[in-house]
XYZ file of C-alpha atoms in Angstrom:
379
model
C 86.143 124.140 147.397
C 86.248 120.886 144.651
C 87.984 121.458 141.343
C 85.203 120.330 139.097
C 86.229 117.823 136.364
C 87.492 119.131 133.130
C 85.087 117.264 131.222
C 82.137 117.701 133.251
C 79.796 119.144 130.087
C 80.457 116.365 127.381
C 79.096 113.608 130.555
C 76.024 115.553 131.225
C 75.376 115.142 126.894
C 76.796 111.967 126.598
C 73.585 110.844 129.850
C 71.522 113.673 128.109
C 71.772 111.714 124.800
C 71.527 108.653 126.241
C 67.940 110.005 128.079
C 67.003 110.823 124.182
C 67.882 107.378 123.210
C 65.647 105.442 125.964
C 62.748 107.765 124.868
C 63.033 106.884 121.178
C 63.133 103.700 121.786
C 60.480 103.281 123.891
C 58.455 106.318 122.009
C 54.178 105.355 121.530
C 54.338 105.976 118.171
C 55.196 103.484 115.553
C 53.427 105.461 112.763
C 52.540 109.058 112.431
C 52.222 112.437 110.752
C 52.100 115.790 112.559
C 52.019 119.918 111.880
C 50.575 118.652 108.328
C 52.647 116.330 107.058
C 55.980 118.609 108.043
C 57.179 115.515 110.432
C 56.505 111.340 110.674
C 57.266 108.805 112.858
C 58.414 105.582 111.644
C 60.293 102.444 111.742
C 62.879 104.065 109.319
C 63.613 107.534 111.838
C 63.121 105.112 114.925
C 66.158 103.648 113.825
C 68.524 106.644 112.008
C 67.621 108.286 115.729
C 68.656 105.076 117.262
C 71.644 104.731 115.320
C 72.081 108.863 115.418
C 72.056 108.972 119.177
C 73.827 105.873 119.281
C 76.953 106.655 117.365
C 77.508 110.044 118.973
C 77.756 108.610 122.095
C 80.988 106.191 121.447
C 82.417 109.632 119.077
C 82.151 111.712 122.476
C 83.247 108.876 124.281
C 86.307 107.356 122.255
C 87.359 111.382 122.191
C 87.759 112.268 125.954
C 90.936 111.359 126.681
C 91.881 114.259 123.587
C 89.736 117.094 124.444
C 90.924 116.087 128.191
C 94.621 116.419 126.542
C 94.002 119.149 124.607
C 91.969 121.563 126.447
C 88.520 121.539 123.896
C 86.569 121.160 127.322
C 85.256 124.828 126.594
C 81.187 123.559 127.177
C 80.245 126.457 124.095
C 82.092 123.422 122.331
C 78.992 120.358 123.332
C 76.359 122.953 122.892
C 77.183 122.533 119.218
C 77.503 118.933 119.584
C 74.446 118.853 121.047
C 72.992 121.127 118.433
C 74.476 118.804 114.984
C 72.635 116.141 117.014
C 69.363 117.908 117.198
C 69.685 118.544 113.504
C 70.477 115.274 112.277
C 67.146 114.134 114.676
C 64.881 116.215 113.242
C 66.416 115.867 109.960
C 65.829 111.954 109.589
C 62.256 112.877 109.885
C 61.333 115.613 107.542
C 59.535 115.050 105.182
C 59.435 118.518 103.779
C 62.185 120.257 101.837
C 61.717 123.303 104.273
C 61.915 121.976 107.185
C 64.921 119.683 106.156
C 67.235 122.322 104.788
C 66.545 124.426 108.610
C 67.914 121.072 109.593
C 70.908 120.896 106.835
C 71.589 124.223 108.183
C 71.245 123.504 112.080
C 73.897 120.367 111.552
C 75.897 122.225 109.306
C 76.810 125.765 111.227
C 77.086 123.274 114.266
C 79.863 121.107 112.118
C 81.372 124.637 111.195
C 82.550 125.830 114.475
C 83.064 122.392 115.240
C 85.937 122.171 112.583
C 87.847 125.647 113.771
C 86.949 125.393 117.035
C 90.577 124.939 118.097
C 91.159 128.357 118.162
C 94.838 128.680 117.684
C 95.626 126.943 115.432
C 96.183 127.364 111.921
C 94.815 124.094 110.392
C 91.954 124.132 112.392
C 91.217 127.630 111.243
C 91.676 127.178 107.662
C 89.938 123.627 107.637
C 86.508 125.421 109.639
C 86.538 128.401 106.812
C 87.338 126.402 103.258
C 83.970 123.988 105.554
C 82.045 127.362 105.707
C 82.641 128.448 102.567
C 82.368 125.365 100.105
C 79.504 124.632 102.140
C 77.600 127.422 102.276
C 77.580 126.783 98.016
C 76.020 123.166 98.447
C 73.636 124.914 100.886
C 72.974 127.572 98.011
C 72.424 125.427 95.379
C 69.876 123.316 97.516
C 67.930 125.854 98.993
C 68.000 127.472 95.056
C 66.184 123.905 94.062
C 63.708 123.672 96.530
C 62.790 127.701 95.818
C 62.472 125.633 91.785
C 59.833 123.621 93.362
C 57.783 125.836 95.376
C 57.829 127.724 91.871
C 56.397 125.065 89.709
C 54.175 123.433 92.345
C 53.178 125.584 95.275
C 54.262 123.627 97.840
C 57.165 121.511 98.626
C 55.994 119.066 101.029
C 57.513 115.898 99.121
C 53.830 113.992 99.327
C 51.628 116.393 97.966
C 54.974 116.586 95.196
C 54.273 112.838 94.841
C 51.154 113.434 93.612
C 52.016 116.552 91.813
C 54.076 114.381 89.136
C 52.273 112.499 88.884
C 49.535 114.155 87.452
C 52.133 117.235 85.893
C 53.909 115.381 83.470
C 54.542 118.882 81.420
C 57.066 120.185 84.067
C 59.228 116.509 84.580
C 61.795 118.145 82.380
C 61.930 121.930 84.958
C 61.187 119.065 87.773
C 64.731 117.346 87.069
C 66.326 120.283 87.117
C 65.373 121.212 90.792
C 66.036 117.451 91.990
C 69.206 117.968 90.073
C 70.559 121.146 92.348
C 68.742 118.955 95.419
C 70.561 116.010 94.747
C 73.905 118.229 94.544
C 73.666 119.907 98.048
C 73.119 117.046 99.140
C 75.705 114.846 97.981
C 77.879 118.189 99.581
C 76.894 116.819 102.725
C 77.594 113.521 102.105
C 81.089 114.168 100.963
C 80.507 111.486 97.743
C 82.373 111.822 94.323
C 82.255 114.122 92.913
C 81.397 116.470 94.990
C 83.821 115.211 98.469
C 86.784 117.260 97.487
C 86.432 119.092 100.909
C 86.167 116.404 102.760
C 90.486 115.147 103.179
C 91.067 118.814 103.630
C 88.575 119.663 106.512
C 89.185 115.619 108.286
C 92.868 117.015 107.706
C 92.776 120.293 109.574
C 89.557 119.995 112.263
C 90.463 118.753 116.048
C 90.385 115.421 116.237
C 87.238 115.449 118.368
C 84.900 116.661 115.768
C 86.673 115.172 112.718
C 85.126 112.058 115.005
C 81.661 113.041 114.415
C 81.514 114.174 110.725
C 83.323 110.839 109.696
C 80.463 108.527 111.245
C 77.798 110.516 112.612
C 76.612 113.029 109.615
C 75.996 110.433 107.011
C 72.717 108.402 108.705
C 70.703 111.624 108.261
C 71.350 112.218 105.184
C 70.664 109.089 104.097
C 68.223 108.599 105.179
C 66.382 111.862 104.038
C 67.605 110.417 99.940
C 65.712 107.523 100.711
C 62.957 109.905 101.957
C 62.428 111.630 98.476
C 63.652 108.305 96.682
C 60.019 106.949 97.827
C 58.395 110.223 97.236
C 59.630 110.390 93.940
C 60.361 106.673 92.610
C 57.759 107.041 90.306
C 57.750 110.778 88.868
C 61.505 111.451 88.531
C 64.001 108.592 86.493
C 67.226 111.459 87.702
C 67.767 109.954 91.339
C 68.626 106.539 90.951
C 70.540 107.183 87.549
C 72.816 110.120 90.100
C 73.328 107.765 92.670
C 74.323 105.101 91.396
C 76.911 106.874 88.517
C 78.466 108.803 91.956
C 78.178 105.515 93.610
C 80.746 104.217 90.749
C 83.016 107.498 91.403
C 83.215 106.895 95.522
C 84.207 103.667 95.358
C 86.348 104.154 91.798
C 88.288 107.821 93.534
C 87.632 106.468 97.142
C 89.760 103.003 96.296
C 92.638 104.640 94.845
C 93.304 108.181 96.126
C 93.903 106.026 99.538
C 96.562 103.982 98.768
C 98.719 107.339 97.594
C 98.017 108.496 101.353
C 100.313 108.302 104.256
C 98.669 110.596 107.298
C 95.475 108.586 108.680
C 92.958 111.256 108.971
C 93.455 111.643 105.311
C 93.535 107.957 104.502
C 90.012 107.206 106.528
C 88.697 110.180 104.628
C 88.940 108.632 101.093
C 88.187 105.399 103.419
C 84.516 107.243 103.910
C 84.102 108.710 100.138
C 84.430 105.049 99.021
C 82.610 103.746 101.635
C 79.427 105.604 101.009
C 79.401 104.737 97.626
C 78.423 101.405 98.560
C 76.140 103.033 101.279
C 75.237 105.188 97.986
C 74.458 101.549 95.653
C 71.877 100.534 98.394
C 70.559 103.900 97.831
C 69.608 103.942 94.730
C 67.094 101.111 94.748
C 65.376 101.369 97.072
C 64.335 98.118 97.713
C 63.426 96.159 101.785
C 65.999 94.351 101.257
C 68.995 97.258 99.637
C 67.378 99.498 102.865
C 67.957 96.619 105.046
C 71.909 96.153 103.888
C 72.693 100.103 103.947
C 71.559 100.212 107.769
C 73.191 97.073 108.453
C 76.403 98.644 106.427
C 75.586 101.745 108.453
C 76.456 99.691 111.378
C 79.287 98.449 110.791
C 80.770 101.155 109.459
C 80.081 102.593 112.740
C 81.979 100.408 114.750
C 84.445 99.662 113.351
C 84.456 102.657 112.847
C 84.618 103.674 116.481
C 87.691 101.520 117.678
C 90.074 102.996 114.330
C 89.208 106.610 115.216
C 89.324 105.663 119.176
C 92.734 104.485 118.397
C 93.885 107.482 116.379
C 92.480 109.288 118.889
C 94.903 107.527 121.435
C 97.916 108.308 118.815
C 97.194 111.096 118.507
C 96.882 112.133 122.415
C 100.500 110.511 122.185
C 101.509 113.866 121.443
C 101.984 116.871 124.304
C 102.920 119.618 121.193
C 99.882 119.058 119.299
C 100.873 119.710 115.781
C 101.473 116.383 115.338
C 99.377 114.469 112.420
C 100.119 110.646 113.107
C 101.320 108.760 110.313
C 101.086 105.496 108.949
C 104.893 104.791 109.393
C 103.453 105.308 113.011
C 101.543 101.977 113.171
C 105.498 99.822 112.595
C 105.865 99.280 116.511
C 101.897 99.378 117.716
C 102.642 95.563 117.478
C 105.633 95.509 119.740
C 103.846 98.255 122.243
C 100.832 97.248 122.156
C 99.640 94.093 120.346
C 96.052 94.093 121.743
C 95.723 97.072 120.064
C 97.426 96.900 117.261
C 95.611 93.309 116.387
C 91.971 94.962 117.509
C 93.721 97.895 114.351
C 93.866 94.936 111.686
C 91.197 92.734 112.415
C 89.092 96.391 111.856
C 90.786 97.378 108.940
C 90.724 94.168 107.455
C 86.361 94.163 108.069
C 86.770 97.751 106.364
C 88.066 96.272 103.756
C 85.919 93.461 102.885
C 88.074 90.375 104.434
C 85.632 87.369 105.091
C 84.467 85.933 107.538
C 84.544 89.623 109.470
C 81.681 91.725 109.419
C 82.425 93.978 106.584
C 82.332 90.793 104.157
C 78.774 90.316 104.778
C 77.587 94.004 105.413
C 79.630 94.920 100.664
C 77.358 91.332 100.351
C 74.120 91.724 101.360
C 74.661 95.873 99.199
C 75.326 93.293 95.987
C 72.998 91.096 96.914
C 70.460 93.732 97.009
C 71.522 95.233 93.979
C 71.645 91.952 91.945
C 67.971 90.965 93.951
C 66.697 94.338 92.542
C 67.516 93.604 88.567
C 70.098 96.250 88.878
C 73.093 94.313 86.284
C 70.915 92.966 84.183
């Protein structure tokens, strides 16, 4: 009797995501709103869904070797990944705080399980527990902010809130308090400073295949929802632009300087991700057509280079037969002699992340700064 492939469920998930990607690309609806404005279909959600599905497929493919080596091939794992992707697809089309919260929780609970999925590892269990406790706290703040909005205005729909806030100036201070709580919850999910403390430890302790998904995929959906909130409330609340700008500056500073002290690759890449979130938030703090385009171009360049770098880390990790080994920067010393092609790819990707011209990372950062200057942010 023929033995089934240990990664067969993973390949089925990749195939399902690929079919979903084709359906999204060929969706005849260009702009639509359903369920009384709870879900929207527009160019922003379409581009975000394509990015989420493409990056998820890439993450599954580059981590397939690691999954086989360490036998993290239970079919339940791929069901959890599918639920995480489903939550993100719902989030990018959400135009209501309640629907967005449910989508975030679907994504978050899937991530908690993925972080703790390596049950024979104390580090994985610790990462999952830490992620669950801190993630639950941030979700509580977010839900409390949503409940305050509903208590003040009797609705959680973004378009309705925009109209009510424009007409009811007496509730502006109370609404800013609610928006602050919501923003803290979203910035935590995004691993933006000063709510980033959980990120390096979770990245380090979680299985590598889960870490790759944490690092590359969820940023897209949360940023798109931030765009939707900013678009609806920009004329009614000034807190969003200022808060995103402050978080952006802190993320760039902390991510840049703390990275210099790291010796383990997973923690180094975690702090690097915090740094890049800062640049993304800088673009999100303006919300102009130019800044939105710059953010998506930055996401595209970060996703491509991130897939290459994490793929190389996966190759280094698979070379370990024990399973407790964590790749460090010292492991890269002999790579140019062992595998010069891989070393060249890694060097190019790291230079791109650093923004060295003429690589794509330089043009991505240039687009963010140019959109900031054109919007009058530094004037």
